[in-house]
PDB file of C-alpha atoms in Angstrom:
ATOM      1  CA  MET A   1     -14.152  29.527 231.229  1.00  0.00           C
ATOM      2  CA  LYS A   2     -11.496  31.379 233.180  1.00  0.00           C
ATOM      3  CA  ILE A   3      -8.217  29.733 234.049  1.00  0.00           C
ATOM      4  CA  LEU A   4      -8.386  28.440 237.576  1.00  0.00           C
ATOM      5  CA  SER A   5      -5.194  28.024 239.578  1.00  0.00           C
ATOM      6  CA  ILE A   6      -5.123  24.841 241.570  1.00  0.00           C
ATOM      7  CA  ALA A   7      -4.621  25.374 245.282  1.00  0.00           C
ATOM      8  CA  PHE A   8      -1.465  23.383 245.506  1.00  0.00           C
ATOM      9  CA  PHE A   9       2.080  23.790 244.332  1.00  0.00           C
ATOM     10  CA  LEU A  10       2.973  21.472 241.441  1.00  0.00           C
ATOM     11  CA  LEU A  11       1.526  18.048 241.935  1.00  0.00           C
ATOM     12  CA  ILE A  12       4.611  16.719 240.226  1.00  0.00           C
ATOM     13  CA  SER A  13       6.213  13.376 240.869  1.00  0.00           C
ATOM     14  CA  PHE A  14       9.881  13.610 240.021  1.00  0.00           C
ATOM     15  CA  THR A  15      11.476  10.344 239.048  1.00  0.00           C
ATOM     16  CA  ALA A  16      14.961   9.251 239.995  1.00  0.00           C
ATOM     17  CA  PHE A  17      16.024  10.428 236.564  1.00  0.00           C
ATOM     18  CA  SER A  18      14.711  13.969 236.871  1.00  0.00           C
ATOM     19  CA  GLN A  19      18.088  15.351 237.835  1.00  0.00           C
ATOM     20  CA  LYS A  20      19.147  14.908 234.221  1.00  0.00           C
ATOM     21  CA  GLY A  21      17.491  18.234 233.556  1.00  0.00           C
ATOM     22  CA  ASN A  22      14.261  19.787 234.673  1.00  0.00           C
ATOM     23  CA  ILE A  23      12.080  20.609 231.691  1.00  0.00           C
ATOM     24  CA  ILE A  24       9.448  22.560 233.649  1.00  0.00           C
ATOM     25  CA  ALA A  25       9.664  26.349 233.891  1.00  0.00           C
ATOM     26  CA  LYS A  26      10.863  27.801 237.197  1.00  0.00           C
ATOM     27  CA  ASN A  27       8.055  28.295 239.739  1.00  0.00           C
ATOM     28  CA  ALA A  28       5.519  26.905 237.261  1.00  0.00           C
ATOM     29  CA  GLU A  29       2.240  25.595 238.633  1.00  0.00           C
ATOM     30  CA  ILE A  30      -0.274  23.250 237.077  1.00  0.00           C
ATOM     31  CA  GLU A  31      -3.396  25.223 236.192  1.00  0.00           C
ATOM     32  CA  LYS A  32      -6.882  23.954 235.447  1.00  0.00           C
ATOM     33  CA  ALA A  33      -7.903  25.642 232.212  1.00  0.00           C
ATOM     34  CA  GLY A  34     -11.409  24.211 232.049  1.00  0.00           C
ATOM     35  CA  THR A  35     -13.625  21.536 233.600  1.00  0.00           C
ATOM     36  CA  GLY A  36     -17.090  19.984 233.475  1.00  0.00           C
ATOM     37  CA  PHE A  37     -16.506  17.836 230.369  1.00  0.00           C
ATOM     38  CA  ALA A  38     -17.440  14.173 229.870  1.00  0.00           C
ATOM     39  CA  PHE A  39     -14.070  13.037 228.428  1.00  0.00           C
ATOM     40  CA  THR A  40     -11.515  15.365 226.834  1.00  0.00           C
ATOM     41  CA  GLU A  41      -9.347  14.206 223.944  1.00  0.00           C
ATOM     42  CA  GLY A  42      -7.539  15.115 220.748  1.00  0.00           C
ATOM     43  CA  PRO A  43      -5.646  18.363 221.519  1.00  0.00           C
ATOM     44  CA  ALA A  44      -4.245  19.994 218.382  1.00  0.00           C
ATOM     45  CA  VAL A  45      -2.310  23.249 218.231  1.00  0.00           C
ATOM     46  CA  ALA A  46      -3.218  25.740 215.506  1.00  0.00           C
ATOM     47  CA  PRO A  47      -0.647  27.941 213.734  1.00  0.00           C
ATOM     48  CA  ASP A  48      -1.566  30.818 216.073  1.00  0.00           C
ATOM     49  CA  GLY A  49      -0.921  28.710 219.185  1.00  0.00           C
ATOM     50  CA  LYS A  50      -4.543  28.102 220.139  1.00  0.00           C
ATOM     51  CA  VAL A  51      -5.329  24.525 221.148  1.00  0.00           C
ATOM     52  CA  TYR A  52      -8.436  22.749 219.888  1.00  0.00           C
ATOM     53  CA  PHE A  53      -9.671  19.717 221.818  1.00  0.00           C
ATOM     54  CA  THR A  54     -12.699  17.450 221.890  1.00  0.00           C
ATOM     55  CA  ASP A  55     -15.262  16.476 224.483  1.00  0.00           C
ATOM     56  CA  GLN A  56     -15.964  13.336 222.520  1.00  0.00           C
ATOM     57  CA  PRO A  57     -19.002  11.846 224.313  1.00  0.00           C
ATOM     58  CA  ASN A  58     -20.726  15.241 224.018  1.00  0.00           C
ATOM     59  CA  ASP A  59     -19.706  15.612 220.340  1.00  0.00           C
ATOM     60  CA  ARG A  60     -18.085  19.024 220.789  1.00  0.00           C
ATOM     61  CA  ILE A  61     -14.822  20.760 219.939  1.00  0.00           C
ATOM     62  CA  TYR A  62     -13.531  23.491 222.225  1.00  0.00           C
ATOM     63  CA  VAL A  63     -10.683  25.955 221.756  1.00  0.00           C
ATOM     64  CA  TRP A  64      -8.221  27.174 224.375  1.00  0.00           C
ATOM     65  CA  ASP A  65      -6.527  30.563 224.089  1.00  0.00           C
ATOM     66  CA  GLU A  66      -3.735  31.464 226.509  1.00  0.00           C
ATOM     67  CA  LYS A  67      -5.349  34.858 227.156  1.00  0.00           C
ATOM     68  CA  ASP A  68      -9.066  34.167 226.832  1.00  0.00           C
ATOM     69  CA  GLY A  69      -9.269  30.606 228.154  1.00  0.00           C
ATOM     70  CA  VAL A  70     -11.665  27.929 226.869  1.00  0.00           C
ATOM     71  CA  SER A  71     -14.706  28.453 224.641  1.00  0.00           C
ATOM     72  CA  LEU A  72     -16.975  26.234 222.546  1.00  0.00           C
ATOM     73  CA  TRP A  73     -15.912  26.084 218.890  1.00  0.00           C
ATOM     74  CA  LEU A  74     -18.300  23.555 217.364  1.00  0.00           C
ATOM     75  CA  GLU A  75     -21.129  21.260 218.399  1.00  0.00           C
ATOM     76  CA  GLY A  76     -21.861  18.363 216.070  1.00  0.00           C
ATOM     77  CA  THR A  77     -18.359  17.150 215.093  1.00  0.00           C
ATOM     78  CA  ARG A  78     -19.038  13.564 213.905  1.00  0.00           C
ATOM     79  CA  ARG A  79     -17.692  12.489 217.314  1.00  0.00           C
ATOM     80  CA  SER A  80     -14.225  13.840 216.613  1.00  0.00           C
ATOM     81  CA  ASN A  81     -11.442  12.155 218.555  1.00  0.00           C
ATOM     82  CA  GLY A  82      -7.788  12.711 217.651  1.00  0.00           C
ATOM     83  CA  MET A  83      -7.049  15.891 215.678  1.00  0.00           C
ATOM     84  CA  TYR A  84      -4.082  17.599 213.984  1.00  0.00           C
ATOM     85  CA  PHE A  85      -3.617  20.740 211.892  1.00  0.00           C
ATOM     86  CA  ASN A  86      -2.265  20.308 208.365  1.00  0.00           C
ATOM     87  CA  SER A  87       0.016  22.705 206.484  1.00  0.00           C
ATOM     88  CA  LYS A  88      -3.033  24.598 205.157  1.00  0.00           C
ATOM     89  CA  GLY A  89      -4.230  25.358 208.677  1.00  0.00           C
ATOM     90  CA  GLN A  90      -7.179  22.954 208.358  1.00  0.00           C
ATOM     91  CA  LEU A  91      -8.219  20.928 211.396  1.00  0.00           C
ATOM     92  CA  VAL A  92      -7.926  17.261 210.392  1.00  0.00           C
ATOM     93  CA  THR A  93      -9.931  14.889 212.569  1.00  0.00           C
ATOM     94  CA  CYS A  94     -10.590  11.240 213.310  1.00  0.00           C
ATOM     95  CA  ALA A  95     -14.387  11.215 212.922  1.00  0.00           C
ATOM     96  CA  ASP A  96     -15.454   8.327 215.099  1.00  0.00           C
ATOM     97  CA  LEU A  97     -19.152   8.375 214.274  1.00  0.00           C
ATOM     98  CA  TYR A  98     -18.741   7.235 210.657  1.00  0.00           C
ATOM     99  CA  ASN A  99     -15.243   5.666 210.756  1.00  0.00           C
ATOM    100  CA  GLN A 100     -13.756   8.506 208.704  1.00  0.00           C
ATOM    101  CA  LEU A 101     -10.847  10.888 208.332  1.00  0.00           C
ATOM    102  CA  GLY A 102     -11.828  14.420 207.420  1.00  0.00           C
ATOM    103  CA  TYR A 103     -11.127  18.087 208.029  1.00  0.00           C
ATOM    104  CA  PHE A 104     -13.020  21.214 209.048  1.00  0.00           C
ATOM    105  CA  ASP A 105     -12.629  24.291 206.873  1.00  0.00           C
ATOM    106  CA  GLU A 106     -12.671  27.939 207.977  1.00  0.00           C
ATOM    107  CA  ASN A 107     -16.486  27.817 208.024  1.00  0.00           C
ATOM    108  CA  LYS A 108     -16.432  24.745 210.300  1.00  0.00           C
ATOM    109  CA  GLU A 109     -17.777  22.574 207.485  1.00  0.00           C
ATOM    110  CA  PHE A 110     -16.656  18.931 207.400  1.00  0.00           C
ATOM    111  CA  HIS A 111     -14.897  17.516 204.327  1.00  0.00           C
ATOM    112  CA  LEU A 112     -14.185  13.816 203.898  1.00  0.00           C
ATOM    113  CA  ILE A 113     -10.551  12.827 203.346  1.00  0.00           C
ATOM    114  CA  HIS A 114     -10.806   9.055 203.485  1.00  0.00           C
ATOM    115  CA  GLU A 115     -12.929   6.136 204.629  1.00  0.00           C
ATOM    116  CA  GLY A 116     -12.493   2.373 204.356  1.00  0.00           C
ATOM    117  CA  TYR A 117      -9.783  -0.203 203.700  1.00  0.00           C
ATOM    118  CA  ASN A 118      -9.978  -3.278 201.463  1.00  0.00           C
ATOM    119  CA  GLY A 119     -13.650  -2.732 200.785  1.00  0.00           C
ATOM    120  CA  LYS A 120     -14.697  -2.431 204.423  1.00  0.00           C
ATOM    121  CA  LEU A 121     -15.196   0.421 206.851  1.00  0.00           C
ATOM    122  CA  LEU A 122     -12.350   1.307 209.161  1.00  0.00           C
ATOM    123  CA  ASN A 123     -12.818   0.291 212.807  1.00  0.00           C
ATOM    124  CA  ALA A 124     -12.838   3.965 213.865  1.00  0.00           C
ATOM    125  CA  PRO A 125      -9.729   6.169 213.455  1.00  0.00           C
ATOM    126  CA  ASN A 126      -8.480   7.273 216.864  1.00  0.00           C
ATOM    127  CA  ASP A 127      -5.280   9.338 216.706  1.00  0.00           C
ATOM    128  CA  LEU A 128      -3.244  10.822 213.863  1.00  0.00           C
ATOM    129  CA  TRP A 129      -0.022  12.556 212.913  1.00  0.00           C
ATOM    130  CA  ILE A 130       0.639  14.394 209.668  1.00  0.00           C
ATOM    131  CA  ALA A 131       4.114  13.919 208.198  1.00  0.00           C
ATOM    132  CA  PRO A 132       6.052  16.809 206.600  1.00  0.00           C
ATOM    133  CA  ASN A 133       5.086  15.569 203.117  1.00  0.00           C
ATOM    134  CA  GLY A 134       1.383  15.743 203.992  1.00  0.00           C
ATOM    135  CA  GLY A 135       0.889  12.006 204.432  1.00  0.00           C
ATOM    136  CA  ILE A 136      -1.270  10.968 207.380  1.00  0.00           C
ATOM    137  CA  TYR A 137      -0.507   8.208 209.880  1.00  0.00           C
ATOM    138  CA  PHE A 138      -3.472   7.149 211.982  1.00  0.00           C
ATOM    139  CA  SER A 139      -4.330   4.436 214.472  1.00  0.00           C
ATOM    140  CA  ASP A 140      -7.483   2.374 213.990  1.00  0.00           C
ATOM    141  CA  PRO A 141      -8.246   0.397 217.149  1.00  0.00           C
ATOM    142  CA  TYR A 142     -11.698  -0.767 218.158  1.00  0.00           C
ATOM    143  CA  TYR A 143     -13.548   0.740 221.123  1.00  0.00           C
ATOM    144  CA  HIS A 144     -17.264   0.103 221.151  1.00  0.00           C
ATOM    145  CA  ARG A 145     -19.217   3.364 221.406  1.00  0.00           C
ATOM    146  CA  LYS A 146     -22.698   3.682 222.853  1.00  0.00           C
ATOM    147  CA  TRP A 147     -23.676   6.138 220.108  1.00  0.00           C
ATOM    148  CA  TRP A 148     -22.970   3.700 217.276  1.00  0.00           C
ATOM    149  CA  LYS A 149     -25.813   2.008 215.456  1.00  0.00           C
ATOM    150  CA  GLU A 150     -27.002  -1.273 216.958  1.00  0.00           C
ATOM    151  CA  GLY A 151     -25.050  -4.262 215.705  1.00  0.00           C
ATOM    152  CA  ARG A 152     -21.945  -2.330 214.688  1.00  0.00           C
ATOM    153  CA  THR A 153     -18.811  -4.286 215.522  1.00  0.00           C
ATOM    154  CA  GLN A 154     -15.127  -4.331 214.577  1.00  0.00           C
ATOM    155  CA  GLU A 155     -14.965  -3.927 210.804  1.00  0.00           C
ATOM    156  CA  GLN A 156     -11.350  -4.809 210.062  1.00  0.00           C
ATOM    157  CA  ASP A 157      -9.714  -8.125 210.965  1.00  0.00           C
ATOM    158  CA  VAL A 158      -6.785  -6.201 212.470  1.00  0.00           C
ATOM    159  CA  LYS A 159      -6.566  -3.281 214.879  1.00  0.00           C
ATOM    160  CA  GLY A 160      -3.920  -1.491 212.873  1.00  0.00           C
ATOM    161  CA  VAL A 161      -2.037   1.670 212.016  1.00  0.00           C
ATOM    162  CA  TYR A 162      -2.375   3.088 208.499  1.00  0.00           C
ATOM    163  CA  TYR A 163      -0.571   5.511 206.236  1.00  0.00           C
ATOM    164  CA  LEU A 164      -2.530   7.640 203.786  1.00  0.00           C
ATOM    165  CA  ASN A 165      -0.078   9.129 201.300  1.00  0.00           C
ATOM    166  CA  PRO A 166      -0.534  12.597 199.739  1.00  0.00           C
ATOM    167  CA  GLU A 167      -2.044  11.002 196.614  1.00  0.00           C
ATOM    168  CA  GLY A 168      -4.719   9.229 198.666  1.00  0.00           C
ATOM    169  CA  LYS A 169      -3.325   5.682 198.635  1.00  0.00           C
ATOM    170  CA  ILE A 170      -3.823   3.887 201.961  1.00  0.00           C
ATOM    171  CA  THR A 171      -1.447   1.252 203.361  1.00  0.00           C
ATOM    172  CA  ARG A 172      -1.647  -0.704 206.584  1.00  0.00           C
ATOM    173  CA  VAL A 173       1.795  -0.178 208.154  1.00  0.00           C
ATOM    174  CA  ILE A 174       1.323  -1.859 211.574  1.00  0.00           C
ATOM    175  CA  ASP A 175      -0.694  -5.044 211.996  1.00  0.00           C
ATOM    176  CA  ASP A 176       0.739  -6.727 215.101  1.00  0.00           C
ATOM    177  CA  PHE A 177      -0.538  -4.559 217.991  1.00  0.00           C
ATOM    178  CA  VAL A 178      -3.063  -5.616 220.594  1.00  0.00           C
ATOM    179  CA  GLN A 179      -4.641  -2.138 220.592  1.00  0.00           C
ATOM    180  CA  PRO A 180      -2.907   0.746 218.765  1.00  0.00           C
ATOM    181  CA  ASN A 181      -3.634   4.226 220.026  1.00  0.00           C
ATOM    182  CA  GLY A 182      -1.376   7.290 220.410  1.00  0.00           C
ATOM    183  CA  LEU A 183       1.275   8.099 217.825  1.00  0.00           C
ATOM    184  CA  ILE A 184       3.606  10.937 216.875  1.00  0.00           C
ATOM    185  CA  GLY A 185       6.407  11.489 214.379  1.00  0.00           C
ATOM    186  CA  THR A 186       9.546  13.603 214.347  1.00  0.00           C
ATOM    187  CA  PRO A 187       9.624  16.934 212.460  1.00  0.00           C
ATOM    188  CA  ASP A 188      12.144  15.563 209.942  1.00  0.00           C
ATOM    189  CA  GLY A 189       9.714  12.810 208.984  1.00  0.00           C
ATOM    190  CA  ASN A 190      12.221  10.048 209.735  1.00  0.00           C
ATOM    191  CA  THR A 191      10.813   8.457 212.900  1.00  0.00           C
ATOM    192  CA  LEU A 192       7.392   7.354 214.126  1.00  0.00           C
ATOM    193  CA  TYR A 193       6.508   6.485 217.718  1.00  0.00           C
ATOM    194  CA  ALA A 194       3.389   4.355 218.196  1.00  0.00           C
ATOM    195  CA  ALA A 195       1.671   3.059 221.324  1.00  0.00           C
ATOM    196  CA  ASP A 196       0.239  -0.406 221.838  1.00  0.00           C
ATOM    197  CA  ILE A 197      -1.898   0.753 224.743  1.00  0.00           C
ATOM    198  CA  ASN A 198      -3.184  -2.654 225.859  1.00  0.00           C
ATOM    199  CA  ASP A 199       0.263  -4.247 225.673  1.00  0.00           C
ATOM    200  CA  LYS A 200       1.722  -1.277 227.605  1.00  0.00           C
ATOM    201  CA  LYS A 201       4.541  -0.673 225.126  1.00  0.00           C
ATOM    202  CA  ILE A 202       5.780   2.169 222.928  1.00  0.00           C
ATOM    203  CA  TRP A 203       7.511   1.205 219.700  1.00  0.00           C
ATOM    204  CA  LYS A 204       9.833   3.264 217.518  1.00  0.00           C
ATOM    205  CA  TYR A 205      10.065   2.918 213.723  1.00  0.00           C
ATOM    206  CA  ASP A 206      12.114   4.263 210.848  1.00  0.00           C
ATOM    207  CA  ILE A 207       9.900   5.860 208.200  1.00  0.00           C
ATOM    208  CA  GLN A 208      10.807   4.751 204.685  1.00  0.00           C
ATOM    209  CA  SER A 209      10.616   6.901 201.549  1.00  0.00           C
ATOM    210  CA  ASP A 210       7.273   5.320 200.563  1.00  0.00           C
ATOM    211  CA  GLY A 211       5.789   5.889 204.016  1.00  0.00           C
ATOM    212  CA  THR A 212       6.087   2.308 205.200  1.00  0.00           C
ATOM    213  CA  LEU A 213       7.818   1.509 208.492  1.00  0.00           C
ATOM    214  CA  ALA A 214      10.983  -0.462 209.268  1.00  0.00           C
ATOM    215  CA  ASN A 215      13.265  -1.384 212.178  1.00  0.00           C
ATOM    216  CA  LYS A 216      10.627  -1.831 214.884  1.00  0.00           C
ATOM    217  CA  THR A 217      12.393  -1.050 218.177  1.00  0.00           C
ATOM    218  CA  PHE A 218      11.098  -1.150 221.760  1.00  0.00           C
ATOM    219  CA  PHE A 219      11.099   2.382 223.182  1.00  0.00           C
ATOM    220  CA  ALA A 220       9.248   2.610 226.521  1.00  0.00           C
ATOM    221  CA  PRO A 221       7.230   0.411 228.922  1.00  0.00           C
ATOM    222  CA  HIS A 222       3.932   2.292 228.755  1.00  0.00           C
ATOM    223  CA  GLY A 223       0.782   2.364 226.770  1.00  0.00           C
ATOM    224  CA  SER A 224      -0.277   5.857 225.756  1.00  0.00           C
ATOM    225  CA  ASP A 225      -3.516   7.481 224.674  1.00  0.00           C
ATOM    226  CA  GLY A 226      -1.678  10.461 223.180  1.00  0.00           C
ATOM    227  CA  MET A 227       1.854  11.698 222.488  1.00  0.00           C
ATOM    228  CA  THR A 228       3.793  14.823 221.712  1.00  0.00           C
ATOM    229  CA  LEU A 229       7.413  15.936 221.247  1.00  0.00           C
ATOM    230  CA  ASP A 230       9.498  18.883 222.419  1.00  0.00           C
ATOM    231  CA  ASN A 231      12.372  20.641 220.657  1.00  0.00           C
ATOM    232  CA  LYS A 232      14.926  18.446 222.425  1.00  0.00           C
ATOM    233  CA  GLY A 233      13.362  15.352 220.914  1.00  0.00           C
ATOM    234  CA  ASN A 234      11.808  14.224 224.199  1.00  0.00           C
ATOM    235  CA  VAL A 235       8.693  12.083 223.834  1.00  0.00           C
ATOM    236  CA  TYR A 236       5.684  12.776 226.102  1.00  0.00           C
ATOM    237  CA  LEU A 237       3.351   9.888 226.934  1.00  0.00           C
ATOM    238  CA  THR A 238       0.034   9.755 228.798  1.00  0.00           C
ATOM    239  CA  SER A 239      -0.430   6.749 231.056  1.00  0.00           C
ATOM    240  CA  LYS A 240      -1.846   7.632 234.513  1.00  0.00           C
ATOM    241  CA  LYS A 241       0.647  10.514 234.530  1.00  0.00           C
ATOM    242  CA  VAL A 242       2.712  12.286 231.875  1.00  0.00           C
ATOM    243  CA  TRP A 243       5.927  10.377 231.242  1.00  0.00           C
ATOM    244  CA  VAL A 244       8.791  12.096 229.421  1.00  0.00           C
ATOM    245  CA  TYR A 245      11.470  10.048 227.654  1.00  0.00           C
ATOM    246  CA  SER A 246      14.616  11.169 225.865  1.00  0.00           C
ATOM    247  CA  PRO A 247      15.098  10.231 222.198  1.00  0.00           C
ATOM    248  CA  LYS A 248      17.307   7.382 223.457  1.00  0.00           C
ATOM    249  CA  GLY A 249      14.462   5.951 225.502  1.00  0.00           C
ATOM    250  CA  GLU A 250      15.752   7.130 228.886  1.00  0.00           C
ATOM    251  CA  LEU A 251      13.188   8.286 231.439  1.00  0.00           C
ATOM    252  CA  VAL A 252      13.587  12.034 231.975  1.00  0.00           C
ATOM    253  CA  GLN A 253      10.685  12.926 234.226  1.00  0.00           C
ATOM    254  CA  GLY A 254       7.222  11.927 235.411  1.00  0.00           C
ATOM    255  CA  ILE A 255       4.609  14.644 235.893  1.00  0.00           C
ATOM    256  CA  GLU A 256       1.487  13.930 237.935  1.00  0.00           C
ATOM    257  CA  PHE A 257      -1.776  15.762 237.273  1.00  0.00           C
ATOM    258  CA  PRO A 258      -4.951  15.901 239.388  1.00  0.00           C
ATOM    259  CA  GLU A 259      -6.675  13.631 236.852  1.00  0.00           C
ATOM    260  CA  SER A 260      -5.249  10.863 234.701  1.00  0.00           C
ATOM    261  CA  PRO A 261      -4.066  12.404 231.393  1.00  0.00           C
ATOM    262  CA  ALA A 262      -5.600  11.218 228.139  1.00  0.00           C
ATOM    263  CA  ASN A 263      -3.805  13.308 225.518  1.00  0.00           C
ATOM    264  CA  ILE A 264      -1.258  16.079 225.243  1.00  0.00           C
ATOM    265  CA  CYS A 265       0.315  18.786 223.099  1.00  0.00           C
ATOM    266  CA  PHE A 266       2.229  22.072 223.380  1.00  0.00           C
ATOM    267  CA  GLY A 267       0.281  25.289 222.892  1.00  0.00           C
ATOM    268  CA  GLY A 268       0.581  29.055 223.129  1.00  0.00           C
ATOM    269  CA  LYS A 269       2.251  31.411 220.676  1.00  0.00           C
ATOM    270  CA  LYS A 270       5.698  30.307 221.844  1.00  0.00           C
ATOM    271  CA  ARG A 271       4.658  26.631 222.118  1.00  0.00           C
ATOM    272  CA  LYS A 272       5.961  26.552 225.691  1.00  0.00           C
ATOM    273  CA  THR A 273       2.720  25.606 227.445  1.00  0.00           C
ATOM    274  CA  LEU A 274       2.070  21.915 227.983  1.00  0.00           C
ATOM    275  CA  PHE A 275      -1.648  21.340 227.387  1.00  0.00           C
ATOM    276  CA  VAL A 276      -3.146  18.161 228.848  1.00  0.00           C
ATOM    277  CA  THR A 277      -6.624  16.734 228.339  1.00  0.00           C
ATOM    278  CA  ALA A 278      -7.496  14.713 231.445  1.00  0.00           C
ATOM    279  CA  ARG A 279     -10.934  13.165 231.624  1.00  0.00           C
ATOM    280  CA  THR A 280     -13.320  15.865 232.890  1.00  0.00           C
ATOM    281  CA  SER A 281     -10.815  18.742 232.763  1.00  0.00           C
ATOM    282  CA  VAL A 282      -7.960  20.284 230.803  1.00  0.00           C
ATOM    283  CA  TYR A 283      -4.722  21.520 232.389  1.00  0.00           C
ATOM    284  CA  THR A 284      -1.726  23.667 231.442  1.00  0.00           C
ATOM    285  CA  LEU A 285       1.858  23.815 232.667  1.00  0.00           C
ATOM    286  CA  LYS A 286       4.582  26.289 231.634  1.00  0.00           C
ATOM    287  CA  MET A 287       7.720  24.605 230.322  1.00  0.00           C
ATOM    288  CA  LYS A 288      11.370  25.432 229.650  1.00  0.00           C
ATOM    289  CA  VAL A 289      11.261  23.430 226.443  1.00  0.00           C
ATOM    290  CA  LYS A 290       8.911  24.120 223.536  1.00  0.00           C
ATOM    291  CA  GLY A 291       6.796  21.868 221.373  1.00  0.00           C
ATOM    292  CA  VAL A 292       7.443  21.025 217.746  1.00  0.00           C
ATOM    293  CA  ASP A 293       3.997  19.786 216.712  1.00  0.00           C
TER     294      ASP A 293
END
């Protein structure tokens, strides 16, 4: 698919706080990088700057290249949802079909990382972030899927957030959300942001040495399907538009896209392209800041 410029100049809604510093590149325009999908999700930037994303209902993973555009990478992905690259360059995925965490190797073969908690299946991992030490934080809400086997229901008694440490030990670290979803951590491994999407709140936590969380603090009044960070520590949320908050929880800017954003990351070799999955399409926007994920 070729990149298609949208015939309008920046459908951007600046908030009253936007004068604190524009984070969008000068003269930048929102561009539609691809369309015709059922529901796009899970963008993850590879070490070379390419962005991999899912069309989850169609069970496909696509890849976006800033020069070549969008192309199909894999069909038959175990209904991959949220994704993230680990330090080995492997694409780690929330495999919705079988309630698993796994990764795809260089031959696009799936390898199981983890499944289950306390003797039961997980509800269905949704989004994940990999900490600097290799531990994995992931949300495990419950959304019924039409492709699941008949009779399958919520497996766990809690819609939680879990931490899988590098040795493979799993711990439930959040158990008081209505519906956990998007999450992201800081590059130093000290802070985790997590969204309670149905309660329309973002919470901030201190990450302890054993991976558990402490000092739950209200951060922003939005739910969010996905999150990312830039090199200034700003947090990007997806809730009808892209909301950008400073590390102190101050609203920096609101960015409106032609479709409601679902998930987000920074891509390109310089990590200065905001990549947004938004329902049936994916969009890009050049930025002044750069991503850190």
